[in-house]
Short mmCIF file of C-alpha atoms in Angstrom, two decimals:
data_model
loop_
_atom_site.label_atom_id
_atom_site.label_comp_id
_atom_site.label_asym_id
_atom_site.label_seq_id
_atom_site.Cartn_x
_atom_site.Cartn_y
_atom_site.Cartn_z
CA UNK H 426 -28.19 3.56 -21.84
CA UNK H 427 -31.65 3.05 -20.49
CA UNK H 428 -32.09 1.73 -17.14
CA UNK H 429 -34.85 -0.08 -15.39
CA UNK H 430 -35.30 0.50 -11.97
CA UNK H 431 -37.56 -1.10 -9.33
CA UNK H 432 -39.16 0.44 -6.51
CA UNK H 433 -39.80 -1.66 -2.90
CA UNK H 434 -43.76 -1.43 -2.44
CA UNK H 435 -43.33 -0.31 1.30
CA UNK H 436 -41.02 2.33 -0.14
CA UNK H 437 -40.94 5.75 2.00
CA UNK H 438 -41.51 9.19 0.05
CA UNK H 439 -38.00 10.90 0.28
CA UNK H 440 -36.16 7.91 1.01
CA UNK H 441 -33.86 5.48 -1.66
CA UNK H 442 -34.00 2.07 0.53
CA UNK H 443 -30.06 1.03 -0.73
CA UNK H 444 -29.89 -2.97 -1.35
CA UNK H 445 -27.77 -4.07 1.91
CA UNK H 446 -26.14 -6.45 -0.27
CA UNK H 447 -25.02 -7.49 -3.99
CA UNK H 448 -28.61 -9.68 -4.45
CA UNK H 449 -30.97 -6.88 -3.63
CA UNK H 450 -34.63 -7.53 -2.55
CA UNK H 451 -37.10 -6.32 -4.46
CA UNK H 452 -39.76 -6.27 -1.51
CA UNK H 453 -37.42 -4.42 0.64
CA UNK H 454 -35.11 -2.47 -1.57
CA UNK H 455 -34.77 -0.61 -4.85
CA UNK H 456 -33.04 -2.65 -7.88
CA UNK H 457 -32.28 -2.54 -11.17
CA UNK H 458 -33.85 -4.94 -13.50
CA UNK H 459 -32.14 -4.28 -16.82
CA UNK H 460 -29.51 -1.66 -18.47
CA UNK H 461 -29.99 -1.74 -22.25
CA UNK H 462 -27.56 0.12 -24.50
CA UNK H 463 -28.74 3.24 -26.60
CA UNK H 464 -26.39 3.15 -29.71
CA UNK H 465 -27.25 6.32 -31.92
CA UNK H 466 -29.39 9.14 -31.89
CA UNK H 467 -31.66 7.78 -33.63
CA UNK H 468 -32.34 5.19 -30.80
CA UNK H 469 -32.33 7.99 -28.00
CA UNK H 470 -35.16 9.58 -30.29
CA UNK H 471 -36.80 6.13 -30.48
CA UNK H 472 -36.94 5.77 -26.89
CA UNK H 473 -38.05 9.28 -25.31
CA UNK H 474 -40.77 9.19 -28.39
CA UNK H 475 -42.33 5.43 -26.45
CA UNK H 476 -41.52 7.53 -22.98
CA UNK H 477 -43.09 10.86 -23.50
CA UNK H 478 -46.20 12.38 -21.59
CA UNK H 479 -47.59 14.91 -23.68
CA UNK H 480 -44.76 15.56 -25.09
CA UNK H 481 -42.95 16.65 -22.00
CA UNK H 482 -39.11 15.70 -21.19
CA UNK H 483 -37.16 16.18 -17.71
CA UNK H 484 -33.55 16.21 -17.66
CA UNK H 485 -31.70 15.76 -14.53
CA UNK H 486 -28.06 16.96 -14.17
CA UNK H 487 -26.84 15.46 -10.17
CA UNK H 488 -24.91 17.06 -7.88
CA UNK H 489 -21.46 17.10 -6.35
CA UNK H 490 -19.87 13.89 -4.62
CA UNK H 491 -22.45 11.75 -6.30
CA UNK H 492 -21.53 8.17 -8.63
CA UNK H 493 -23.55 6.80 -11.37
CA UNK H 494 -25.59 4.06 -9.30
CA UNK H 495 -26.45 6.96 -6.32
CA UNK H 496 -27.60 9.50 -9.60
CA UNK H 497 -30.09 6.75 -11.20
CA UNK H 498 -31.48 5.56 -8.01
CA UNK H 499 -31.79 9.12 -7.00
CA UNK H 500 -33.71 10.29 -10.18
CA UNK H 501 -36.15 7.16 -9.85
CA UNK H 502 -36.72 7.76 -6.85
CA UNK H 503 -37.68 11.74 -7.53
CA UNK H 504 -39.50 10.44 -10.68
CA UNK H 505 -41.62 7.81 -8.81
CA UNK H 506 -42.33 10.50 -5.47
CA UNK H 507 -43.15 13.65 -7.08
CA UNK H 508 -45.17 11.34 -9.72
CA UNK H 509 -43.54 14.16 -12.47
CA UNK H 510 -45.84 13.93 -15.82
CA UNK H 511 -42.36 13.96 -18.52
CA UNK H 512 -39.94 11.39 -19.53
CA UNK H 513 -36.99 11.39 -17.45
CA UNK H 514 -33.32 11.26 -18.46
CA UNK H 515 -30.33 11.27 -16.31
CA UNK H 516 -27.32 13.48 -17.28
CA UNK H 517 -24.58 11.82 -15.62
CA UNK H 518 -21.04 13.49 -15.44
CA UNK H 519 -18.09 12.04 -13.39
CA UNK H 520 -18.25 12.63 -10.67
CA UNK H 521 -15.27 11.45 -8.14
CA UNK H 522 -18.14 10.36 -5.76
CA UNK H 523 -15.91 11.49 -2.53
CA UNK H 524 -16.53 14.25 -0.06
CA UNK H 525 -13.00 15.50 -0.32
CA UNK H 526 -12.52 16.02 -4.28
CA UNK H 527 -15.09 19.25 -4.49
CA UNK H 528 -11.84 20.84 -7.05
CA UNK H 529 -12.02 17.39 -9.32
CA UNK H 530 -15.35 17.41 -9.40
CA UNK H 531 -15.92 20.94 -10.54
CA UNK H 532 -13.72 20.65 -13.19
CA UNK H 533 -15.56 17.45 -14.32
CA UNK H 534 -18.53 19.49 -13.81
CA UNK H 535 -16.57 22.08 -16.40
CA UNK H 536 -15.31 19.24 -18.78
CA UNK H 537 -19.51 18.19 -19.52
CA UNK H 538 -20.95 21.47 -20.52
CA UNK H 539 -20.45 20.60 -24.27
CA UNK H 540 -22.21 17.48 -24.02
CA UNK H 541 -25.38 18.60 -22.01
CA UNK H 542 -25.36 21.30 -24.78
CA UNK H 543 -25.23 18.38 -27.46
CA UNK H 544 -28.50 16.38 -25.52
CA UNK H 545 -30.22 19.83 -25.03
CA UNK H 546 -30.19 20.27 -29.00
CA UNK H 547 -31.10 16.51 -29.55
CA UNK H 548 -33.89 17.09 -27.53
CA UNK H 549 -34.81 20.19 -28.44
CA UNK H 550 -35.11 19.16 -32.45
CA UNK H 551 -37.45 15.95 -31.92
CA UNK H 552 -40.56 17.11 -33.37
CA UNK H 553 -42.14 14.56 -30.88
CA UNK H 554 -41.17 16.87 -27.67
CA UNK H 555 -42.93 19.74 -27.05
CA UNK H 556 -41.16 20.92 -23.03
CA UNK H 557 -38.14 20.21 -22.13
CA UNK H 558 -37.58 20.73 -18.54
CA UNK H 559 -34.24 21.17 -17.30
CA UNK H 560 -33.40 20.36 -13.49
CA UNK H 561 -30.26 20.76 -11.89
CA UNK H 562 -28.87 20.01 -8.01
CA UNK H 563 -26.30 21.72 -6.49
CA UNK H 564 -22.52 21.63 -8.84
CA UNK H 565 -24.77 20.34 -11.47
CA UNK H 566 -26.59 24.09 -11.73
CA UNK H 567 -23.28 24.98 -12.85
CA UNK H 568 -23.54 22.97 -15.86
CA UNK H 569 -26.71 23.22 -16.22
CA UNK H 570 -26.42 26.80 -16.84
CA UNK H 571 -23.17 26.53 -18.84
CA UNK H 572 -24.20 24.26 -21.13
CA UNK H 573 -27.65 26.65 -21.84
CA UNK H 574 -25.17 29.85 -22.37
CA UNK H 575 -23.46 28.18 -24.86
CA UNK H 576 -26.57 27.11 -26.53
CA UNK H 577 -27.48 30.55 -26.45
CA UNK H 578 -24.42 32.21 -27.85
CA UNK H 579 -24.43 29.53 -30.61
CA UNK H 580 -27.62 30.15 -32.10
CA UNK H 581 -28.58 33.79 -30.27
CA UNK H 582 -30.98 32.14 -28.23
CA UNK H 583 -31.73 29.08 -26.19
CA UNK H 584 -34.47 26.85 -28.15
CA UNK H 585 -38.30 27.84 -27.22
CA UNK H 586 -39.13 24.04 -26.32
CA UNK H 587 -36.87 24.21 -23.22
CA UNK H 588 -39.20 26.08 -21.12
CA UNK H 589 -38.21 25.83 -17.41
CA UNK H 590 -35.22 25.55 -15.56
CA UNK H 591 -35.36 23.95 -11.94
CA UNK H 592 -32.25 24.81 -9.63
CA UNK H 593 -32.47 22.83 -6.03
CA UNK H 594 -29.71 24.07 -3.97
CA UNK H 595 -27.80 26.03 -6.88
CA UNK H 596 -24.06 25.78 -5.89
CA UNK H 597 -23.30 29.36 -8.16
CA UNK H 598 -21.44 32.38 -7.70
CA UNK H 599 -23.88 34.68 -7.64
CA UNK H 600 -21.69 37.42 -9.68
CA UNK H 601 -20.69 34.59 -12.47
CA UNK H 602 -24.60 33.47 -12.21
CA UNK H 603 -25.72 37.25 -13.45
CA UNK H 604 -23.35 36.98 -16.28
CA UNK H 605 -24.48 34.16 -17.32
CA UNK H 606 -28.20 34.66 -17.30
CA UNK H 607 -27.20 38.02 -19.09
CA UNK H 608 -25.93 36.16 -21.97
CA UNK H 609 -29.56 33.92 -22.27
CA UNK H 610 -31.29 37.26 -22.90
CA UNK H 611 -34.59 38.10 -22.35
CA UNK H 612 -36.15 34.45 -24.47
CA UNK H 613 -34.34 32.72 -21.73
CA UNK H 614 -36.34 30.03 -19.90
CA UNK H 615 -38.64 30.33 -17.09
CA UNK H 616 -35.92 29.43 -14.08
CA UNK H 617 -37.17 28.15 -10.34
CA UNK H 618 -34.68 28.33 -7.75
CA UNK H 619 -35.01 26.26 -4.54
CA UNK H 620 -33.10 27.97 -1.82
CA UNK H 621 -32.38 27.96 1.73
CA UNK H 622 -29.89 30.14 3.90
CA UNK H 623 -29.78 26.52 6.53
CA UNK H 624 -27.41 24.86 3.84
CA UNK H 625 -24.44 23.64 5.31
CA UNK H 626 -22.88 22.27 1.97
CA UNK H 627 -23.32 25.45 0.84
CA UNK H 628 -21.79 27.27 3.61
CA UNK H 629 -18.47 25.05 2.68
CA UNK H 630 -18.84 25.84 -0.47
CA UNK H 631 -18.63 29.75 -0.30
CA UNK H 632 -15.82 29.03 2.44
CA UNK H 633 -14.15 27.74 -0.37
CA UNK H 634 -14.66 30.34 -2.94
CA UNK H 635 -13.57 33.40 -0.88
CA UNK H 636 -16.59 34.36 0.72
CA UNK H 637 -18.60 34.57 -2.21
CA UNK H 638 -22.45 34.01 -1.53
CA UNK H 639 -23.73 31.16 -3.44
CA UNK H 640 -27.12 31.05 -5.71
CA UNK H 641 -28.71 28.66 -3.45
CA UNK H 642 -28.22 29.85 0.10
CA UNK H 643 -29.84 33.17 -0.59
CA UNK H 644 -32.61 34.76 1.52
CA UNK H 645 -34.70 36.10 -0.84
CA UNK H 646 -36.90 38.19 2.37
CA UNK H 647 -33.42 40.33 2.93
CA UNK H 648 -32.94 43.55 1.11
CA UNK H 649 -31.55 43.97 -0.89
CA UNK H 650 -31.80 40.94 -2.70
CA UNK H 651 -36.17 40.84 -2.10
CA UNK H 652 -36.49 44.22 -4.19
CA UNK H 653 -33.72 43.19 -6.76
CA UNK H 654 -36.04 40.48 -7.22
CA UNK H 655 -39.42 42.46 -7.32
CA UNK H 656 -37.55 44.41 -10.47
CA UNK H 657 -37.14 41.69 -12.33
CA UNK H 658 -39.07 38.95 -14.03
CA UNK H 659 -39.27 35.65 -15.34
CA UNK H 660 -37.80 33.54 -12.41
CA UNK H 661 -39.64 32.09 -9.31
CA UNK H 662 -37.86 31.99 -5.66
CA UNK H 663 -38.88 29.04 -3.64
CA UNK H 664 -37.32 29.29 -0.07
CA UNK H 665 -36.94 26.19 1.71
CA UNK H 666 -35.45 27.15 4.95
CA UNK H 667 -38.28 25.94 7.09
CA UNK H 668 -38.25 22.57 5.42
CA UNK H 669 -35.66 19.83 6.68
CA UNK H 670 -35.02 16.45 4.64
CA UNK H 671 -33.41 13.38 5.57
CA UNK H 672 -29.75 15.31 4.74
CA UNK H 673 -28.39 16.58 7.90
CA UNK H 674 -26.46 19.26 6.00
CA UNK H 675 -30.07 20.44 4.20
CA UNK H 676 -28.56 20.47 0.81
CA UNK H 677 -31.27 17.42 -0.50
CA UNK H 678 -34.48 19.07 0.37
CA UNK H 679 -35.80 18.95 -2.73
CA UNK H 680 -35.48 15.12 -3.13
CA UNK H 681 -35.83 14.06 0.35
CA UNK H 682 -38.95 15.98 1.92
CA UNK H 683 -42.27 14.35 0.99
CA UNK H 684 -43.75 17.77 0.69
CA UNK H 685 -41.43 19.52 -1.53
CA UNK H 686 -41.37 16.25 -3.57
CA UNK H 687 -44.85 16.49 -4.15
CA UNK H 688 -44.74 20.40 -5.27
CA UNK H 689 -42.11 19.38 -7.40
CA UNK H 690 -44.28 16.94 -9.43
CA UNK H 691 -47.85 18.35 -9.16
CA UNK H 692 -46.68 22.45 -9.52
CA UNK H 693 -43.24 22.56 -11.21
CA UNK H 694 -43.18 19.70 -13.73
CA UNK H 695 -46.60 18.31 -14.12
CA UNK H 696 -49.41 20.16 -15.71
CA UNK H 697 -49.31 23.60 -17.25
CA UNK H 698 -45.09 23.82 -16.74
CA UNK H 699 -44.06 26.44 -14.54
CA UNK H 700 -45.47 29.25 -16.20
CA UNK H 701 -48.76 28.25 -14.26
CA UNK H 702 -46.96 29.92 -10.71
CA UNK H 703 -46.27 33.00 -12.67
CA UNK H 704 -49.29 35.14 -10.89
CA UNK H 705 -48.16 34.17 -7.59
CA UNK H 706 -47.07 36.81 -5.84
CA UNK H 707 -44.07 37.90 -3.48
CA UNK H 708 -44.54 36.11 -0.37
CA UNK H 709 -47.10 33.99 -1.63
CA UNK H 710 -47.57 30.70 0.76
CA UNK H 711 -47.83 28.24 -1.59
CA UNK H 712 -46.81 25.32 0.75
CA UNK H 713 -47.79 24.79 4.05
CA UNK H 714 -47.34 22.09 5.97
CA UNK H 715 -48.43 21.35 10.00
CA UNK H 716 -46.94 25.26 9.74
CA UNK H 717 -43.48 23.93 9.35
CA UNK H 718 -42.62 24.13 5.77
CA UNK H 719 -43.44 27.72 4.10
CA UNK H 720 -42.55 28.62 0.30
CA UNK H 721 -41.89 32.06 -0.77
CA UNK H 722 -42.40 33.01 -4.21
CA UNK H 723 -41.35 35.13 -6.19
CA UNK H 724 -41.54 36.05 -10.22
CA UNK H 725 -38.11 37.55 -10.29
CA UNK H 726 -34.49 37.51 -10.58
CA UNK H 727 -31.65 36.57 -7.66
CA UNK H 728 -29.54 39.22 -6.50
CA UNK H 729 -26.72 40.45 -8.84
CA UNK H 730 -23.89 42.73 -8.37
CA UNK H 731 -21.16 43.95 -10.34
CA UNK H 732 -17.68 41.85 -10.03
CA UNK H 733 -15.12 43.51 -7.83
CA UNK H 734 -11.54 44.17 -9.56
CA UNK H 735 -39.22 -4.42 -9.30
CA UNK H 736 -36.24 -8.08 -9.11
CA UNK H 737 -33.19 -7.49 -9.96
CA UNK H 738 -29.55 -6.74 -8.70
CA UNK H 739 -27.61 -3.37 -7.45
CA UNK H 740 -24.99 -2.32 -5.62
CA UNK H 741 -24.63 0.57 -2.59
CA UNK H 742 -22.19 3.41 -3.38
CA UNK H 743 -19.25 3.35 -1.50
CA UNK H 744 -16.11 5.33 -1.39
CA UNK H 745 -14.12 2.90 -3.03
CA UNK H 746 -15.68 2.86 -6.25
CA UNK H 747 -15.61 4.64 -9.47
CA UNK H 748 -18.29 5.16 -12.42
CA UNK H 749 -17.20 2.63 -14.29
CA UNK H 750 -17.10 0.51 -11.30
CA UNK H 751 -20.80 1.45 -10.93
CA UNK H 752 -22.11 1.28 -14.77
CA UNK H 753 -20.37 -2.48 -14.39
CA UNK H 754 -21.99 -3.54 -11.36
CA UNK H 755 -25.52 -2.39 -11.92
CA UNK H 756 -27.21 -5.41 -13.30
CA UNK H 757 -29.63 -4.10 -15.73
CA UNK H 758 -41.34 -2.38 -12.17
CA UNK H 759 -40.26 0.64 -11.54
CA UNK H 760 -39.43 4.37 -13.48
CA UNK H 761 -37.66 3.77 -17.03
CA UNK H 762 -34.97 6.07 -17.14
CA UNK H 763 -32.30 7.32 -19.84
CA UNK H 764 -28.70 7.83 -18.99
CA UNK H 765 -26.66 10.12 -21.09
CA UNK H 766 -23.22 10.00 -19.72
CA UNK H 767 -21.00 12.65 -20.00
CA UNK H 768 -17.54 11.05 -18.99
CA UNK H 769 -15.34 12.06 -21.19
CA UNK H 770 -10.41 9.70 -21.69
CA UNK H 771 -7.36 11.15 -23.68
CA UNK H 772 -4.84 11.24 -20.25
CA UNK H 773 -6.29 13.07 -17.29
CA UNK H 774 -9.99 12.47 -18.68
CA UNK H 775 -12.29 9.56 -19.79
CA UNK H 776 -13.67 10.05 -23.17
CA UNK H 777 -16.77 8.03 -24.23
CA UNK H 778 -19.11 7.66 -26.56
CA UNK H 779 -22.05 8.54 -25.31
CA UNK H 780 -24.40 6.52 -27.35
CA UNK H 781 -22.66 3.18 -26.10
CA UNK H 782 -23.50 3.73 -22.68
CA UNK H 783 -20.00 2.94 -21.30
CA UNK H 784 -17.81 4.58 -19.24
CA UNK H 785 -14.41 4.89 -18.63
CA UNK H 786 -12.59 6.68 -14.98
CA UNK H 787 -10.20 9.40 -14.55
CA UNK H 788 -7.29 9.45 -14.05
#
């Protein structure tokens, strides 16, 4: 489906003013001002071909404990802040959208590998695009770099077009994480990783694997994980533990601080790709900000180790509701944004077709 989504003009960089109430207000909030259905390939083509900037596509996989109105308000409001030069599409998986079902949601997360895979090839053959950028937060890394694996071990290597691979807050096992980047070889794509050891998500999250240290809460200044990454090439380190956001937990920096945002669109997306950081240096400061907010950088690889034996109407997310609840609700100027859902319904799952843009809960 493609979504239309409009923007409040006193809107705050960082921020996603929620509509109070079933009418939103335009002035004051964001809404949506139309969903239209994408019915075939050949429509999806159709519309990132009338969206494209120079050829350049973004693809943005959400996080954990996140519901389909929360991920399109979320990537309009990234789109619109960071002012990111490519044609945005939403991957949206289901999510249970509550802070207590991290297990359901990861093995949603596992369930939508396949059809990331399937939009990564779609986009990858339109002669129109030229980049594909793929960006990931948080559980979404995990597919993110699942569904690229497979691509890889399917046809020996991930397709040249998708050139960089942005990872804010990457909830991965680090161990797993070096097996799979093994597998993408050395024509993988350029990968950024936006890190901080302040997570607090994060923190739970490794609580809950056994300890494990995850991608994103790395400190890339430690040894031995700074000369690990002086060895290796091919992958820039962006640590973020100076910078606070609006999340008291830290895990939305990327999204929520104004100055981030804005490296995001003018350094990482926009312009030459990320290639363009690749002579920066270890240590570099490439963001500086009333000496608050530093950015390490890095051209190398995290630490591995081997395994041990405008008008319109919306609704607010709430606890209460489910995907379907949302993709109902939301009332399809602002960003124009693609949604490619990934829900999938035989008992315990939902099964969709993605090219009708509905979707149907979990069990």
């Amino acid at each position: 489906m493609v979504v239309d989504v409009s923007i409040p003009p006193a809107h705050q960089i960082g921020a996603v003013e929620w509509p109070r109430r079933r009418e939103a207000d335009p002035a004051r909030e964001f809404a949506t001002l139309s969903i239209d259905p994408v019915v075939d390939d050949a429509s999806a083509e159709a519309w990132m071909n009338a969206q494209l900037k120079e050829g350049r596509l973004l693809i943005f996989v959400h996080g954990f404990n996140v519901p389909f109105d929360r991920a399109v308000y979320s990537l309009a409001q990234l789109t619109n802040d960071s002012g990111i030069q490519a044609a945005p599409v939403l991957f949206t998986w289901p999510s249970l959208g509550r802070i207590y079902a991290y297990v359901y949601d990861r093995e949603s997360a596992n369930y939508s590998r396949d059809a990331l895979e399937q939009l990564l090839r779609l986009a990858a053959r339109n002669p129109n695009v030229t980049e594909v950028t793929v960006m990931a937060h948080s559980m979404g890394s995990w597919i993110a770099v699942e569904a690229l694996r497979q691509y890889a071990i399917r046809e020996g290597r991930v397709d040249p077009k998708i050139e960089n691979v942005i990872l804010a807050a990457p909830d991965l096992d680090v161990d797993v994480f070096a097996q799979q980047v093994a597998v993408l070889g050395p024509d993988r794509p350029h990968f950024t990783f936006l890190v901080s050891r302040d997570d607090q998500a994060l923190r739970v999250s490794r609580l809950l694997a056994g300890g494990v240290q995850r991608v994103g809460a790395l400190d890339p200044s430690e040894e031995p994980i700074r000369s690990q990454l002086e060895r290796t090439g091919g992958v820039t380190v962006i640590n973020l533990a100076d910078v606070r956001g609006r999340d008291r937990l830290n895990h939305s920096v990327f999204s929520e601080s104004p100055e981030v945002v804005r490296l995001l669109g003018s350094s990482l997306v926009s312009g030459p790709g990320l290639s363009g950081s690749s002579d920066l240096p270890l240590g570099a400061l490439v963001l500086d900000v009333a000496e608050a907010i530093t950015s390490d950088i890095s051209q190398k690889a995290p630490v591995t180790r081997q395994p041990q034996a405008a008008p319109a109407e919306a609704v607010a997310p709430s606890d209460t509701r489910t995907i379907a609840d949302d993709a109902r609700d939301v009332t399809p100027p602002g960003p124009r944004v693609e949604v490619d859902e990934a829900d999938a319904l035989s008992s315990p799952r939902p099964v969709i077709d993605p090219h009708q843009g509905a979707s149907v809960e979990r069990d």
